[in-house]
């Protein structure tokens, strides 16, 4: 089978949680190894990043009750927050998507967990799914 999206692969699934430590413990009980715990002050989150096969599962909790992530959690509750795809050149991909009419949250890449370069696409452009693009450094 040929790759329908050359240069694009599943990177991680982001899961929003209320009780960060309890969620990390629960995922460890499922059999996951110890995660990397990363605070991202610019996004007002803490994340537990579990390596799974070729990708990751990322548990996310807000660190500020006034943050966008906290508002999202209050409105929609726990669960899948976003799907992330790895791209080889995020700046070019964001430009390409903008030119194709996608509604972007990030016009230019920003720094995410692990110092990865990231950019979000608005859910309105991806059938209700918050979509993240990731370029690992």
CSV table of N, CA and C in Angstrom, one decimal:
chain,number,residue,atom,x,y,z
A,1,UNK,N,0.9,-1.2,0.0
A,1,UNK,CA,0.0,0.0,0.0
A,1,UNK,C,0.9,1.2,0.0
A,2,UNK,N,0.6,2.2,-0.8
A,2,UNK,CA,1.3,3.5,-0.9
A,2,UNK,C,0.9,4.4,0.2
A,3,UNK,N,1.8,5.3,0.6
A,3,UNK,CA,1.5,6.3,1.7
A,3,UNK,C,0.6,7.4,1.0
A,4,UNK,N,-0.6,7.5,1.5
A,4,UNK,CA,-1.5,8.5,0.9
A,4,UNK,C,-1.1,10.0,1.3
A,5,UNK,N,-0.4,10.1,2.3
A,5,UNK,CA,0.1,11.4,2.8
A,5,UNK,C,1.6,11.4,3.0
A,6,UNK,N,2.4,11.5,1.9
A,6,UNK,CA,3.8,11.4,2.1
A,6,UNK,C,4.3,12.5,3.0
A,7,UNK,N,5.2,12.2,3.9
A,7,UNK,CA,5.8,13.2,4.8
A,7,UNK,C,4.9,13.5,6.0
A,8,UNK,N,3.8,12.8,6.1
A,8,UNK,CA,2.9,13.0,7.2
A,8,UNK,C,2.6,11.7,8.0
A,9,UNK,N,2.8,11.7,9.3
A,9,UNK,CA,2.5,10.5,10.0
A,9,UNK,C,1.9,10.8,11.4
A,10,UNK,N,1.2,9.9,12.0
A,10,UNK,CA,0.7,10.1,13.3
A,10,UNK,C,1.8,10.3,14.3
A,11,UNK,N,1.7,11.4,15.1
A,11,UNK,CA,2.8,11.7,16.1
A,11,UNK,C,2.3,11.4,17.5
A,12,UNK,N,1.2,11.9,17.9
A,12,UNK,CA,0.7,11.7,19.2
A,12,UNK,C,-0.8,12.0,19.3
A,13,UNK,N,-1.4,11.5,20.4
A,13,UNK,CA,-2.8,11.8,20.8
A,13,UNK,C,-2.7,12.5,22.1
A,14,UNK,N,-3.3,13.7,22.2
A,14,UNK,CA,-3.3,14.5,23.4
A,14,UNK,C,-4.6,14.3,24.1
A,15,UNK,N,-4.5,13.9,25.4
A,15,UNK,CA,-5.7,13.6,26.3
A,15,UNK,C,-5.7,14.6,27.4
A,16,UNK,N,-6.8,15.3,27.5
A,16,UNK,CA,-6.9,16.3,28.6
A,16,UNK,C,-7.4,15.7,29.9
A,17,UNK,N,-6.8,15.9,31.0
A,17,UNK,CA,-7.2,15.3,32.3
A,17,UNK,C,-7.3,16.3,33.4
A,18,UNK,N,-8.2,16.0,34.3
A,18,UNK,CA,-8.4,16.9,35.5
A,18,UNK,C,-7.3,16.7,36.6
A,19,UNK,N,-7.1,15.4,37.0
A,19,UNK,CA,-6.2,15.1,38.0
A,19,UNK,C,-5.0,14.4,37.4
A,20,UNK,N,-4.0,15.3,37.2
A,20,UNK,CA,-2.8,14.9,36.4
A,20,UNK,C,-2.1,13.7,37.0
A,21,UNK,N,-1.8,13.7,38.3
A,21,UNK,CA,-1.0,12.6,39.0
A,21,UNK,C,-1.8,11.3,38.9
A,22,UNK,N,-3.1,11.4,39.2
A,22,UNK,CA,-4.0,10.2,39.1
A,22,UNK,C,-4.0,9.6,37.7
A,23,UNK,N,-4.1,10.5,36.7
A,23,UNK,CA,-4.1,10.0,35.3
A,23,UNK,C,-2.8,9.3,34.9
A,24,UNK,N,-1.6,9.9,35.4
A,24,UNK,CA,-0.3,9.3,35.1
A,24,UNK,C,-0.3,8.0,35.7
A,25,UNK,N,-0.7,7.9,37.0
A,25,UNK,CA,-0.7,6.6,37.7
A,25,UNK,C,-1.6,5.5,37.0
A,26,UNK,N,-2.7,6.0,36.5
A,26,UNK,CA,-3.6,5.0,35.8
A,26,UNK,C,-3.0,4.5,34.5
A,27,UNK,N,-2.3,5.4,33.7
A,27,UNK,CA,-1.7,5.0,32.5
A,27,UNK,C,-0.5,4.1,32.8
A,28,UNK,N,0.2,4.3,33.9
A,28,UNK,CA,1.3,3.4,34.2
A,28,UNK,C,0.7,2.1,34.6
A,29,UNK,N,-0.4,2.0,35.2
A,29,UNK,CA,-1.1,0.8,35.6
A,29,UNK,C,-1.5,0.0,34.3
A,30,UNK,N,-1.8,0.7,33.2
A,30,UNK,CA,-2.1,0.1,32.0
A,30,UNK,C,-0.9,-0.6,31.4
A,31,UNK,N,0.3,-0.3,31.8
A,31,UNK,CA,1.5,-0.9,31.3
A,31,UNK,C,2.5,0.1,30.6
A,32,UNK,N,2.2,1.4,30.6
A,32,UNK,CA,3.1,2.3,30.0
A,32,UNK,C,4.3,2.5,30.9
A,33,UNK,N,5.5,2.8,30.3
A,33,UNK,CA,6.7,3.1,31.0
A,33,UNK,C,6.6,4.5,31.6
A,34,UNK,N,7.5,4.8,32.5
A,34,UNK,CA,7.5,6.2,33.0
A,34,UNK,C,7.5,7.2,31.9
A,35,UNK,N,6.7,8.2,32.1
A,35,UNK,CA,6.6,9.3,31.0
A,35,UNK,C,7.7,10.4,31.3
A,36,UNK,N,7.9,11.2,30.3
A,36,UNK,CA,8.6,12.4,30.4
A,36,UNK,C,7.6,13.4,30.9
A,37,UNK,N,7.9,14.1,32.0
A,37,UNK,CA,7.0,15.1,32.6
A,37,UNK,C,7.5,16.5,32.2
A,38,UNK,N,6.7,17.2,31.5
A,38,UNK,CA,7.2,18.5,30.9
A,38,UNK,C,6.2,19.6,31.2
A,39,UNK,N,6.7,20.7,31.8
A,39,UNK,CA,5.8,21.9,31.9
A,39,UNK,C,6.1,22.8,30.7
A,40,UNK,N,5.0,23.3,30.1
A,40,UNK,CA,5.1,24.3,29.0
A,40,UNK,C,4.5,25.6,29.5
A,41,UNK,N,5.2,26.4,30.1
A,41,UNK,CA,4.7,27.7,30.7
A,41,UNK,C,3.9,28.5,29.7
A,42,UNK,N,4.4,28.6,28.4
A,42,UNK,CA,3.8,29.4,27.4
A,42,UNK,C,2.4,28.9,27.1
A,43,UNK,N,2.1,27.6,27.3
A,43,UNK,CA,0.8,27.1,27.0
A,43,UNK,C,0.0,26.9,28.3
A,44,UNK,N,0.6,27.1,29.4
A,44,UNK,CA,0.0,26.9,30.8
A,44,UNK,C,-0.5,25.5,31.0
A,45,UNK,N,0.4,24.5,30.6
A,45,UNK,CA,0.1,23.1,30.8
A,45,UNK,C,1.2,22.4,31.4
A,46,UNK,N,0.9,21.2,31.9
A,46,UNK,CA,1.9,20.2,32.3
A,46,UNK,C,1.5,19.0,31.5
A,47,UNK,N,2.5,18.3,30.9
A,47,UNK,CA,2.2,17.1,30.1
A,47,UNK,C,3.0,15.9,30.6
A,48,UNK,N,2.4,14.7,30.5
A,48,UNK,CA,3.1,13.5,30.7
A,48,UNK,C,3.2,12.8,29.3
A,49,UNK,N,4.4,12.6,28.8
A,49,UNK,CA,4.5,12.1,27.4
A,49,UNK,C,5.0,10.7,27.5
A,50,UNK,N,4.1,9.8,27.1
A,50,UNK,CA,4.4,8.3,27.1
A,50,UNK,C,4.8,7.9,25.7
A,51,UNK,N,5.9,7.2,25.5
A,51,UNK,CA,6.3,6.7,24.2
A,51,UNK,C,5.5,5.4,24.0
A,52,UNK,N,4.9,5.3,22.8
A,52,UNK,CA,4.1,4.1,22.4
A,52,UNK,C,4.4,3.8,21.0
A,53,UNK,N,5.1,2.7,20.8
A,53,UNK,CA,5.5,2.3,19.4
A,53,UNK,C,6.3,3.5,18.8
A,54,UNK,N,5.8,3.9,17.6
A,54,UNK,CA,6.5,5.0,16.9
A,54,UNK,C,6.0,6.4,17.3
A,55,UNK,N,5.0,6.4,18.2
A,55,UNK,CA,4.4,7.7,18.5
A,55,UNK,C,4.3,7.9,20.0
A,56,UNK,N,3.4,8.7,20.5
A,56,UNK,CA,3.3,9.1,21.9
A,56,UNK,C,1.8,9.2,22.3
A,57,UNK,N,1.6,9.1,23.6
A,57,UNK,CA,0.3,9.5,24.2
A,57,UNK,C,0.7,10.6,25.1
A,58,UNK,N,0.0,11.7,25.1
A,58,UNK,CA,0.3,12.9,25.9
A,58,UNK,C,-0.9,13.2,26.8
A,59,UNK,N,-0.7,13.1,28.1
A,59,UNK,CA,-1.7,13.5,29.1
A,59,UNK,C,-1.4,15.0,29.4
A,60,UNK,N,-2.4,15.8,29.3
A,60,UNK,CA,-2.3,17.2,29.5
A,60,UNK,C,-3.2,17.7,30.6
A,61,UNK,N,-2.7,18.6,31.4
A,61,UNK,CA,-3.5,19.2,32.5
A,61,UNK,C,-3.1,20.7,32.5
A,62,UNK,N,-4.1,21.6,32.7
A,62,UNK,CA,-3.8,23.0,32.8
A,62,UNK,C,-3.1,23.3,34.1
A,63,UNK,N,-2.2,24.3,34.0
A,63,UNK,CA,-1.6,24.8,35.2
A,63,UNK,C,-2.1,26.1,35.7
A,64,UNK,N,-3.1,26.7,35.0
A,64,UNK,CA,-3.7,28.0,35.3
A,64,UNK,C,-5.2,27.8,35.1
A,65,UNK,N,-6.0,28.2,36.1
A,65,UNK,CA,-7.4,28.0,35.9
A,65,UNK,C,-8.0,29.0,34.9
A,66,UNK,N,-7.3,30.0,34.5
A,66,UNK,CA,-7.8,30.9,33.5
A,66,UNK,C,-7.3,30.7,32.1
A,67,UNK,N,-6.5,29.6,31.9
A,67,UNK,CA,-5.9,29.3,30.6
A,67,UNK,C,-7.0,28.8,29.6
A,68,UNK,N,-6.6,28.8,28.3
A,68,UNK,CA,-7.5,28.2,27.3
A,68,UNK,C,-7.7,26.8,27.5
A,69,UNK,N,-6.7,26.1,28.0
A,69,UNK,CA,-6.9,24.6,28.2
A,69,UNK,C,-7.8,24.4,29.4
A,70,UNK,N,-7.7,25.2,30.4
A,70,UNK,CA,-8.7,25.1,31.5
A,70,UNK,C,-10.1,25.4,31.1
A,71,UNK,N,-10.3,26.4,30.2
A,71,UNK,CA,-11.6,26.7,29.7
A,71,UNK,C,-12.1,25.5,28.9
A,72,UNK,N,-11.3,24.9,28.1
A,72,UNK,CA,-11.6,23.8,27.2
A,72,UNK,C,-12.1,22.6,28.1
A,73,UNK,N,-11.3,22.3,29.2
A,73,UNK,CA,-11.6,21.3,30.1
A,73,UNK,C,-13.0,21.5,30.8
A,74,UNK,N,-13.2,22.8,31.2
A,74,UNK,CA,-14.5,23.1,31.9
A,74,UNK,C,-15.7,22.9,31.0
A,75,UNK,N,-15.5,23.3,29.7
A,75,UNK,CA,-16.6,23.2,28.7
A,75,UNK,C,-16.8,21.8,28.2
A,76,UNK,N,-15.7,21.1,27.9
A,76,UNK,CA,-15.9,19.8,27.2
A,76,UNK,C,-15.5,18.6,28.1
A,77,UNK,N,-14.9,18.8,29.2
A,77,UNK,CA,-14.5,17.7,30.1
A,77,UNK,C,-13.3,17.0,29.6
A,78,UNK,N,-13.0,15.9,30.3
A,78,UNK,CA,-11.8,15.1,30.0
A,78,UNK,C,-12.0,14.3,28.7
A,79,UNK,N,-10.9,14.0,28.1
A,79,UNK,CA,-10.9,13.1,26.9
A,79,UNK,C,-9.9,13.6,25.9
A,80,UNK,N,-10.1,13.1,24.7
A,80,UNK,CA,-9.3,13.5,23.6
A,80,UNK,C,-9.3,15.0,23.4
A,81,UNK,N,-8.1,15.6,23.4
A,81,UNK,CA,-8.0,17.0,23.2
A,81,UNK,C,-7.6,17.3,21.8
A,82,UNK,N,-6.6,16.6,21.3
A,82,UNK,CA,-6.1,16.8,19.9
A,82,UNK,C,-5.4,15.6,19.3
A,83,UNK,N,-5.3,15.6,18.0
A,83,UNK,CA,-4.5,14.6,17.3
A,83,UNK,C,-3.4,15.3,16.7
A,84,UNK,N,-2.2,14.7,16.7
A,84,UNK,CA,-1.0,15.4,16.2
A,84,UNK,C,-0.3,14.6,15.1
A,85,UNK,N,0.1,15.2,14.1
A,85,UNK,CA,0.8,14.6,12.9
A,85,UNK,C,2.2,15.2,12.8
A,86,UNK,N,3.1,14.3,12.6
A,86,UNK,CA,4.5,14.7,12.3
A,86,UNK,C,4.7,15.2,10.9
A,87,UNK,N,5.4,16.3,10.7
A,87,UNK,CA,5.7,16.8,9.4
A,87,UNK,C,7.2,17.1,9.3
A,88,UNK,N,7.8,17.0,8.1
A,88,UNK,CA,9.2,17.3,8.0
A,88,UNK,C,9.5,18.8,8.1
A,89,UNK,N,8.6,19.6,7.6
A,89,UNK,CA,8.9,21.1,7.6
A,89,UNK,C,7.6,21.8,8.0
A,90,UNK,N,7.4,22.1,9.3
A,90,UNK,CA,6.2,22.7,9.8
A,90,UNK,C,5.9,24.1,9.2
A,91,UNK,N,6.9,24.9,9.0
A,91,UNK,CA,6.7,26.3,8.5
A,91,UNK,C,6.1,26.2,7.1
A,92,UNK,N,6.6,25.3,6.3
A,92,UNK,CA,6.1,25.2,4.9
A,92,UNK,C,4.7,24.6,4.9
A,93,UNK,N,4.5,23.6,5.8
A,93,UNK,CA,3.2,23.0,5.9
A,93,UNK,C,2.1,24.0,6.3
A,94,UNK,N,2.4,24.8,7.3
A,94,UNK,CA,1.4,25.8,7.7
A,94,UNK,C,1.1,26.8,6.6
A,95,UNK,N,2.1,27.2,5.9
A,95,UNK,CA,1.9,28.1,4.7
A,95,UNK,C,1.1,27.4,3.7
A,96,UNK,N,1.4,26.2,3.4
A,96,UNK,CA,0.6,25.4,2.4
A,96,UNK,C,-0.9,25.3,2.8
A,97,UNK,N,-1.1,25.0,4.1
A,97,UNK,CA,-2.5,24.9,4.6
A,97,UNK,C,-3.2,26.2,4.5
A,98,UNK,N,-2.5,27.3,4.9
A,98,UNK,CA,-3.2,28.6,4.9
A,98,UNK,C,-3.6,29.0,3.5
A,99,UNK,N,-2.7,28.7,2.5
A,99,UNK,CA,-3.0,29.0,1.1
A,99,UNK,C,-4.1,28.1,0.6
A,100,UNK,N,-4.3,26.9,1.2
A,100,UNK,CA,-5.4,26.0,0.8
A,100,UNK,C,-6.7,26.4,1.5
A,101,UNK,N,-6.7,27.4,2.3
A,101,UNK,CA,-7.9,27.8,3.0
A,101,UNK,C,-8.2,27.3,4.4
A,102,UNK,N,-7.2,26.6,4.9
A,102,UNK,CA,-7.4,26.1,6.3
A,102,UNK,C,-7.4,27.2,7.3
A,103,UNK,N,-8.2,27.1,8.3
A,103,UNK,CA,-8.2,28.1,9.4
A,103,UNK,C,-7.1,27.6,10.4
A,104,UNK,N,-6.1,28.4,10.6
A,104,UNK,CA,-5.0,28.1,11.5
A,104,UNK,C,-5.1,28.8,12.8
A,105,UNK,N,-4.7,28.1,13.9
A,105,UNK,CA,-4.6,28.8,15.2
A,105,UNK,C,-3.2,29.4,15.3
A,106,UNK,N,-2.2,28.7,14.7
A,106,UNK,CA,-0.9,29.2,14.7
A,106,UNK,C,-0.4,29.5,13.2
A,107,UNK,N,-0.2,30.7,12.9
A,107,UNK,CA,0.3,31.1,11.6
A,107,UNK,C,1.8,30.7,11.4
A,108,UNK,N,2.5,30.7,12.5
A,108,UNK,CA,3.9,30.4,12.5
A,108,UNK,C,4.1,29.3,13.6
A,109,UNK,N,5.1,28.5,13.5
A,109,UNK,CA,5.4,27.5,14.5
A,109,UNK,C,5.7,28.1,15.8
A,110,UNK,N,5.4,27.4,16.9
A,110,UNK,CA,5.8,27.8,18.3
A,110,UNK,C,6.5,26.6,18.9
A,111,UNK,N,7.0,26.8,20.1
A,111,UNK,CA,7.7,25.7,20.8
A,111,UNK,C,6.7,25.0,21.7
A,112,UNK,N,6.7,23.6,21.6
A,112,UNK,CA,5.9,22.8,22.5
A,112,UNK,C,6.7,21.9,23.4
A,113,UNK,N,6.1,20.8,23.9
A,113,UNK,CA,6.9,19.9,24.7
A,113,UNK,C,8.1,19.4,24.0
A,114,UNK,N,9.1,19.0,24.7
A,114,UNK,CA,10.4,18.5,24.2
A,114,UNK,C,11.0,19.5,23.2
A,115,UNK,N,10.6,20.8,23.3
A,115,UNK,CA,11.1,21.8,22.3
A,115,UNK,C,10.8,21.5,20.9
A,116,UNK,N,9.7,20.6,20.7
A,116,UNK,CA,9.3,20.4,19.3
A,116,UNK,C,8.7,21.6,18.8
A,117,UNK,N,8.8,21.8,17.5
A,117,UNK,CA,8.1,23.0,16.8
A,117,UNK,C,6.7,22.5,16.5
A,118,UNK,N,5.7,23.3,16.9
A,118,UNK,CA,4.3,22.9,16.7
A,118,UNK,C,3.4,24.0,16.2
A,119,UNK,N,2.3,23.6,15.6
A,119,UNK,CA,1.3,24.6,15.1
A,119,UNK,C,0.0,23.9,15.1
A,120,UNK,N,-1.1,24.6,15.5
A,120,UNK,CA,-2.4,24.0,15.6
A,120,UNK,C,-3.3,24.5,14.4
A,121,UNK,N,-4.2,23.6,14.0
A,121,UNK,CA,-5.2,23.9,13.0
A,121,UNK,C,-6.5,23.9,13.7
A,122,UNK,N,-7.3,24.9,13.4
A,122,UNK,CA,-8.6,25.1,14.1
A,122,UNK,C,-9.5,23.9,13.8
A,123,UNK,N,-10.3,23.4,14.8
A,123,UNK,CA,-11.2,22.3,14.6
A,123,UNK,C,-12.2,22.5,13.4
A,124,UNK,N,-12.5,23.7,13.2
A,124,UNK,CA,-13.5,23.9,12.1
A,124,UNK,C,-12.9,23.5,10.7
A,125,UNK,N,-11.6,23.4,10.6
A,125,UNK,CA,-11.0,23.0,9.3
A,125,UNK,C,-10.7,21.5,9.3
A,126,UNK,N,-10.9,20.8,10.4
A,126,UNK,CA,-10.6,19.4,10.5
A,126,UNK,C,-11.8,18.6,11.1
A,127,UNK,N,-13.0,18.9,10.6
A,127,UNK,CA,-14.2,18.2,11.0
A,127,UNK,C,-14.4,18.0,12.5
A,128,UNK,N,-14.1,19.1,13.2
A,128,UNK,CA,-14.3,19.2,14.7
A,128,UNK,C,-13.2,18.7,15.5
A,129,UNK,N,-12.0,18.3,14.9
A,129,UNK,CA,-10.9,17.8,15.7
A,129,UNK,C,-9.8,18.9,15.7
A,130,UNK,N,-9.4,19.3,16.9
A,130,UNK,CA,-8.2,20.1,17.1
A,130,UNK,C,-7.0,19.3,16.6
A,131,UNK,N,-6.3,19.8,15.6
A,131,UNK,CA,-5.2,19.1,15.0
A,131,UNK,C,-3.9,19.9,15.2
A,132,UNK,N,-2.9,19.2,15.5
A,132,UNK,CA,-1.6,19.7,15.8
A,132,UNK,C,-0.6,19.2,14.8
A,133,UNK,N,0.3,20.0,14.3
A,133,UNK,CA,1.4,19.5,13.4
A,133,UNK,C,2.6,19.7,14.3
A,134,UNK,N,3.5,18.7,14.2
A,134,UNK,CA,4.8,18.6,15.0
A,134,UNK,C,6.0,18.4,14.1
A,135,UNK,N,7.0,19.2,14.3
A,135,UNK,CA,8.3,18.9,13.7
A,135,UNK,C,9.3,18.7,14.8
A,136,UNK,N,9.8,17.5,15.0
A,136,UNK,CA,10.7,17.3,16.1
A,136,UNK,C,12.0,17.9,15.7
A,137,UNK,N,12.7,18.5,16.6
A,137,UNK,CA,14.0,19.2,16.4
A,137,UNK,C,15.1,18.2,16.2
